[in-house]
Amino acid sequence: MEAEDLYIKPGNHERGWNDPPQFSYGLQTAAQGGPKRAPLNKRVPPPQLTGSLCPVSRATPMIPFSPPSNPLAPPPCSMNTPLQSCLVAAPPISGMMMAMPPPPCPVVEQTHSASGQSESEPDVDDVVALLNWALAACRHTVKKQVCDDVAKRLKLFEDMWKSGKLSLPVRRRMNGLVQELKSRNWDAADEIHRALIVDHVNEVSQWMVGVKRLIAETRNLNPDLLHTPEADPIIDNRSTADSE
Amino acid sequence: MATYQEFIQQNEDRDGVRFSWNLWPSSRLEATRLVVPVSCLFTPLKERPDLPPVQYEPVLCSRANCKAVLNPLCQVDFRAKIWACNFCFQRNPFPPSYAGISDVNQPAELMPQFSTIEYIVQRGPPTPLIFLYVVDTCLEEEDLQALRESLQMSLSLLPPNALVGLITFGRMVQVHELSCEGIAKSYVFRGTKELSAKQIQEMLGLMKPAASGPQGRPVAPQDPSATCRFLQPVHKVDMNLTDLLGELQRDPWPVPQGKRPLRSTGIAMSIAVGLLEGTYPNTGARVMLFTGGPPTQGPGMVVGDELKTPIRSWHDITKDNARHLKKATKYYEALASRAAVNGHSIDIYACALDQTGLLEMKCLSNLTGGHISMGDSFNTSLFKQTFQRVFSKDYNGDFRMAFGGTLEVKTSRELKVSGAIGPCVSLNAKGPCVSENVSHSFPVTFFVHNAPIPQGGRGAIQFVTQYQHSNTQKRIRVTTIARNWADAQSQIQHIESSFDQEASAVIMARLGVFRAESEDGPDVLRWLDRQLIRLCQKFGQFNKDDPTSFKLSESLSLYPQFMFHLRRSPFLQVFNNSPDECSYYRHHFVRQDLTQSLIMIQPILYSYSFHGPPEPVLLDSGSILPDRILLMDTFFQLVIYHGETIAQWRKAGYQEQPEYENFKHLLVAPLDDAQEILQNRFPMPRYIDTEHGGSQARFLLSKVNPSQTHNNLYAWGQETGAPILTDDVSLQVFMDHLKKLAVSSAA
């Protein structure tokens, strides 16, 4: 999973007050398996029972308070006051983008940078070809109706891509998915499909279930039926035949 | 006491048990004098990644009315291959498969480190998990779209061979057939007509159910996929169901001006429960109700359809002005009991700006071990992520769900179980036996003394939990623990140092909540106060009639503060919370483990500043300082509060400048800690980022002890801290009164 797939979006503050931020699927699953930081569960006993008189914490302020009007004294400079590290914590999992977007500006889920994206822009035809290769292999054993249903959804996927309705992360991750399919990494492909449907349900909900079924059926096939994609000449004909 | 803290923690980590007292007084009278009863919080299925289950059946005591499981407390004669039950002292021979055991070759269940052990027992064919979605279609289009998408997404999170079903409702109730081909069909029921389970099953054309097996044994229907067209394996119907969900329309019946939509939740739930009862009794199943408003017609209605009649408030309830309350509650309780007995749990996902009837419907989840999630809209992160987390997986890749649990508690002769509180129903079996759907902390279980207690020696308790794991295996988890008896006269100091104030606070709180459900609010507070005063009288060190001399030992030092915050909590204070909100908070309170429950009673407050590493601070107005960021965790909300100066610095943008990078780190530090909680907690909490003078700061201000108010602002002498505008009693005043009452010889 790429670093761009581990992100946090703000919650929907128009529909829900104090809606919590939304974590991507990648971040959620990483958190569940990962090491836990020291839990925040300590308390301080009240002074009346321990003998001290002052109810506030021991720390005394070192910075003189400035009145809440001009001039505002700036915070301590980095050079002068070394900040002690936060609660002892496991280091962030590599590749994870921890920064929360500064409230309250609305955050787009991806920064659209023109540079560096063109070489990672996947080719729709390659992706569709691989999907159709898998579908073709399934046609031998899987019921026709199921295959037609899958084909219909793959077509929808293709159309949505070609008409620019799919965002870059979806296109990129679908490319990753079909690569995993090609390498017979069924679990990895399945996981990508799950991440996509959790993170981008509004884009993918109509056709992703077809991809899900495709993965499920393909992994159960007799390996002999899965010729390498390049070797199978039927692919091109079928993909044109399907595009009515 | 350092050693007792470690002992308590080790026991919780290993066995999921926290006792109020870890040394038990040897007479019944003395036990009552301890004020806090001898009781425990038990988490039946505490996650134990280090505990591999064993693949054989447990060895049971042969005495008919005992049947305790072999455990490390039993005496064993390895040569004669005989073991003595530590509960009834019956001598039992080992089964033949244990012929090879010896002193140096012991089975796991005899070893002390396996005081908690899990057995996998497979009886009959494995049965798949079942998920039945019950969906309200009287939603705004935006909400319905969000819900459609969440449900479609969930199909990818379900295990492929799980069975799934769909019931939609509005004015009518529709049960959808999930066939793989052709036209979608559904059976439509009137939302007003109450039907018996049998009638429902007949009208749906279900086969006669096979004779139910005894509790806990699954009955596989004759031909699962043919038997029930309404519950089909996900891997077969996912595409059709995705389309079906995508085409779900709003309830077509027009809603006139000034009226609520007609919502037949009662009948919908009745059909759901009846459908599962008739097809898959005694098998793990989950009914998930998604509703966007209160039931407004048919049995179980909570409010009429006239908008000018508001849904009941606490005021209405105390004035006995809630027309539908008793009837509706009774209706849902009956449904819940039926579901619980069959091992089916019911979740409620209620998303609306107004109340949805959780007060009446809560038993559906409370009695069956299901979840309640309360949000403002289905199109919020709170709902979406909470719902996703229902399907979260553990370290083994299995769902964190369990079904059809029964918990049996055995005790040595001197003890008796006097009750349990929590998400369960009693099975009224001979031994104390309750049914629940596990995966939460099981609540309070009480033990009273029964027979005279031998000198020295230990009392023992065994918890046997049978359940269906989410990977469909049947499992039995056995936890056996013992504690020493102590003579209260001569060893009161030791008993006192064995006091677990955290566990006791939660136990007393749950008792209080239990009482609050049936008694008046003020009575419960008086009861709680009386118990606290008695405890202080018993264990405080003081000179009579001299409040200033009062002291509590360390093992009790946090307890009065817990009680103070408990009195102010939404569990016992209904002010400012609707009946539905109270139901929601109480629902989660009685099922979380100790640490989380304690957070709900007394929120955690951590302070972030330039003065040092983040540290816990008193939950007090004096902790609110201009140059600090506070992180408050109430379990239901995470509040990050920026002090006045911090807020001004932030506004001025210092964090953007490279030479003030440490300020940037300071701003981010509480966010990182909050993120950890946000990513793991179920249900997802609300997230509030606020600052001095912000409107949302009220969440912090209402929770902290108001040691500084507008009343004592000038008398206090403290220059720091933010005064709270309240007439609430502060902890200082509370403690003063407590000390006065505890030391008084007139009490």
mmCIF file with all atom_site columns, C-alpha atoms in Angstrom, chain B residues 272-341:
data_model
loop_
_atom_site.group_PDB
_atom_site.id
_atom_site.type_symbol
_atom_site.label_atom_id
_atom_site.label_alt_id
_atom_site.label_comp_id
_atom_site.label_asym_id
_atom_site.label_entity_id
_atom_site.label_seq_id
_atom_site.pdbx_PDB_ins_code
_atom_site.Cartn_x
_atom_site.Cartn_y
_atom_site.Cartn_z
_atom_site.occupancy
_atom_site.B_iso_or_equiv
_atom_site.pdbx_formal_charge
_atom_site.auth_seq_id
_atom_site.auth_comp_id
_atom_site.auth_asym_id
_atom_site.auth_atom_id
_atom_site.pdbx_PDB_model_num
ATOM 1  C CA . ALA B 1 272 ? -36.621 -10.290 11.426 1.00 0.00 ? 272 ALA B CA 1
ATOM 2  C CA . VAL B 1 273 ? -36.629 -12.135 14.729 1.00 0.00 ? 273 VAL B CA 1
ATOM 3  C CA . GLY B 1 274 ? -39.310 -14.535 13.520 1.00 0.00 ? 274 GLY B CA 1
ATOM 4  C CA . LEU B 1 275 ? -37.475 -15.229 10.281 1.00 0.00 ? 275 LEU B CA 1
ATOM 5  C CA . LEU B 1 276 ? -34.282 -16.171 12.079 1.00 0.00 ? 276 LEU B CA 1
ATOM 6  C CA . GLU B 1 277 ? -36.136 -18.116 14.750 1.00 0.00 ? 277 GLU B CA 1
ATOM 7  C CA . GLY B 1 278 ? -37.801 -20.191 12.123 1.00 0.00 ? 278 GLY B CA 1
ATOM 8  C CA . THR B 1 279 ? -34.773 -20.905 9.975  1.00 0.00 ? 279 THR B CA 1
ATOM 9  C CA . TYR B 1 280 ? -31.656 -20.758 12.114 1.00 0.00 ? 280 TYR B CA 1
ATOM 10 C CA . PRO B 1 281 ? -32.418 -21.142 15.771 1.00 0.00 ? 281 PRO B CA 1
ATOM 11 C CA . ASN B 1 282 ? -29.427 -21.624 18.014 1.00 0.00 ? 282 ASN B CA 1
ATOM 12 C CA . THR B 1 283 ? -26.936 -20.334 15.483 1.00 0.00 ? 283 THR B CA 1
ATOM 13 C CA . GLY B 1 284 ? -24.875 -17.182 15.581 1.00 0.00 ? 284 GLY B CA 1
ATOM 14 C CA . ALA B 1 285 ? -26.723 -14.403 13.783 1.00 0.00 ? 285 ALA B CA 1
ATOM 15 C CA . ARG B 1 286 ? -26.712 -10.649 13.770 1.00 0.00 ? 286 ARG B CA 1
ATOM 16 C CA . VAL B 1 287 ? -29.750 -8.507  13.033 1.00 0.00 ? 287 VAL B CA 1
ATOM 17 C CA . MET B 1 288 ? -28.658 -4.986  12.114 1.00 0.00 ? 288 MET B CA 1
ATOM 18 C CA . LEU B 1 289 ? -31.315 -2.316  12.332 1.00 0.00 ? 289 LEU B CA 1
ATOM 19 C CA . PHE B 1 290 ? -30.603 0.962   10.520 1.00 0.00 ? 290 PHE B CA 1
ATOM 20 C CA . THR B 1 291 ? -33.119 3.604   11.431 1.00 0.00 ? 291 THR B CA 1
ATOM 21 C CA . GLY B 1 292 ? -33.406 7.317   10.831 1.00 0.00 ? 292 GLY B CA 1
ATOM 22 C CA . GLY B 1 293 ? -36.272 8.184   13.135 1.00 0.00 ? 293 GLY B CA 1
ATOM 23 C CA . PRO B 1 294 ? -38.675 6.865   15.753 1.00 0.00 ? 294 PRO B CA 1
ATOM 24 C CA . PRO B 1 295 ? -41.213 4.090   15.177 1.00 0.00 ? 295 PRO B CA 1
ATOM 25 C CA . THR B 1 296 ? -44.485 5.864   14.453 1.00 0.00 ? 296 THR B CA 1
ATOM 26 C CA . GLN B 1 297 ? -46.950 3.119   13.697 1.00 0.00 ? 297 GLN B CA 1
ATOM 27 C CA . GLY B 1 298 ? -47.805 -0.378  14.658 1.00 0.00 ? 298 GLY B CA 1
ATOM 28 C CA . PRO B 1 299 ? -46.775 -2.225  17.795 1.00 0.00 ? 299 PRO B CA 1
ATOM 29 C CA . GLY B 1 300 ? -43.664 -0.750  19.326 1.00 0.00 ? 300 GLY B CA 1
ATOM 30 C CA . MET B 1 301 ? -44.463 2.777   18.215 1.00 0.00 ? 301 MET B CA 1
ATOM 31 C CA . VAL B 1 302 ? -42.778 5.381   20.300 1.00 0.00 ? 302 VAL B CA 1
ATOM 32 C CA . VAL B 1 303 ? -44.509 8.527   19.112 1.00 0.00 ? 303 VAL B CA 1
ATOM 33 C CA . GLY B 1 304 ? -47.416 9.347   16.849 1.00 0.00 ? 304 GLY B CA 1
ATOM 34 C CA . ASP B 1 305 ? -47.063 10.825  13.397 1.00 0.00 ? 305 ASP B CA 1
ATOM 35 C CA . GLU B 1 306 ? -48.112 14.337  14.383 1.00 0.00 ? 306 GLU B CA 1
ATOM 36 C CA . LEU B 1 307 ? -45.060 16.531  14.592 1.00 0.00 ? 307 LEU B CA 1
ATOM 37 C CA . LYS B 1 308 ? -46.775 18.776  17.108 1.00 0.00 ? 308 LYS B CA 1
ATOM 38 C CA . THR B 1 309 ? -46.603 15.928  19.598 1.00 0.00 ? 309 THR B CA 1
ATOM 39 C CA . PRO B 1 310 ? -42.933 15.771  20.494 1.00 0.00 ? 310 PRO B CA 1
ATOM 40 C CA . ILE B 1 311 ? -41.228 12.564  21.433 1.00 0.00 ? 311 ILE B CA 1
ATOM 41 C CA . ARG B 1 312 ? -41.140 11.953  25.198 1.00 0.00 ? 312 ARG B CA 1
ATOM 42 C CA . SER B 1 313 ? -38.605 13.824  27.288 1.00 0.00 ? 313 SER B CA 1
ATOM 43 C CA . TRP B 1 314 ? -37.488 13.135  30.839 1.00 0.00 ? 314 TRP B CA 1
ATOM 44 C CA . HIS B 1 315 ? -40.057 15.652  31.983 1.00 0.00 ? 315 HIS B CA 1
ATOM 45 C CA . ASP B 1 316 ? -42.801 13.676  30.286 1.00 0.00 ? 316 ASP B CA 1
ATOM 46 C CA . ILE B 1 317 ? -41.571 10.465  31.803 1.00 0.00 ? 317 ILE B CA 1
ATOM 47 C CA . THR B 1 318 ? -41.426 11.744  35.359 1.00 0.00 ? 318 THR B CA 1
ATOM 48 C CA . LYS B 1 319 ? -44.885 13.264  34.947 1.00 0.00 ? 319 LYS B CA 1
ATOM 49 C CA . ASP B 1 320 ? -46.090 9.904   33.634 1.00 0.00 ? 320 ASP B CA 1
ATOM 50 C CA . ASN B 1 321 ? -46.981 11.558  30.392 1.00 0.00 ? 321 ASN B CA 1
ATOM 51 C CA . ALA B 1 322 ? -45.274 9.168   27.986 1.00 0.00 ? 322 ALA B CA 1
ATOM 52 C CA . ARG B 1 323 ? -48.191 7.330   26.390 1.00 0.00 ? 323 ARG B CA 1
ATOM 53 C CA . HIS B 1 324 ? -46.352 4.674   24.477 1.00 0.00 ? 324 HIS B CA 1
ATOM 54 C CA . LEU B 1 325 ? -43.356 4.075   26.723 1.00 0.00 ? 325 LEU B CA 1
ATOM 55 C CA . LYS B 1 326 ? -44.473 1.073   28.765 1.00 0.00 ? 326 LYS B CA 1
ATOM 56 C CA . LYS B 1 327 ? -46.178 -0.727  25.936 1.00 0.00 ? 327 LYS B CA 1
ATOM 57 C CA . ALA B 1 328 ? -43.360 -0.220  23.485 1.00 0.00 ? 328 ALA B CA 1
ATOM 58 C CA . THR B 1 329 ? -40.696 -1.257  25.978 1.00 0.00 ? 329 THR B CA 1
ATOM 59 C CA . LYS B 1 330 ? -42.598 -4.412  26.792 1.00 0.00 ? 330 LYS B CA 1
ATOM 60 C CA . TYR B 1 331 ? -42.986 -5.202  23.127 1.00 0.00 ? 331 TYR B CA 1
ATOM 61 C CA . TYR B 1 332 ? -39.293 -4.902  22.357 1.00 0.00 ? 332 TYR B CA 1
ATOM 62 C CA . GLU B 1 333 ? -38.320 -6.770  25.510 1.00 0.00 ? 333 GLU B CA 1
ATOM 63 C CA . ALA B 1 334 ? -40.356 -9.737  24.367 1.00 0.00 ? 334 ALA B CA 1
ATOM 64 C CA . LEU B 1 335 ? -38.627 -9.704  20.984 1.00 0.00 ? 335 LEU B CA 1
ATOM 65 C CA . ALA B 1 336 ? -35.233 -9.343  22.587 1.00 0.00 ? 336 ALA B CA 1
ATOM 66 C CA . SER B 1 337 ? -35.750 -12.324 24.882 1.00 0.00 ? 337 SER B CA 1
ATOM 67 C CA . ARG B 1 338 ? -36.690 -14.521 21.961 1.00 0.00 ? 338 ARG B CA 1
ATOM 68 C CA . ALA B 1 339 ? -33.619 -13.463 20.038 1.00 0.00 ? 339 ALA B CA 1
ATOM 69 C CA . ALA B 1 340 ? -31.299 -13.873 23.023 1.00 0.00 ? 340 ALA B CA 1
ATOM 70 C CA . VAL B 1 341 ? -32.419 -17.408 23.706 1.00 0.00 ? 341 VAL B CA 1
#
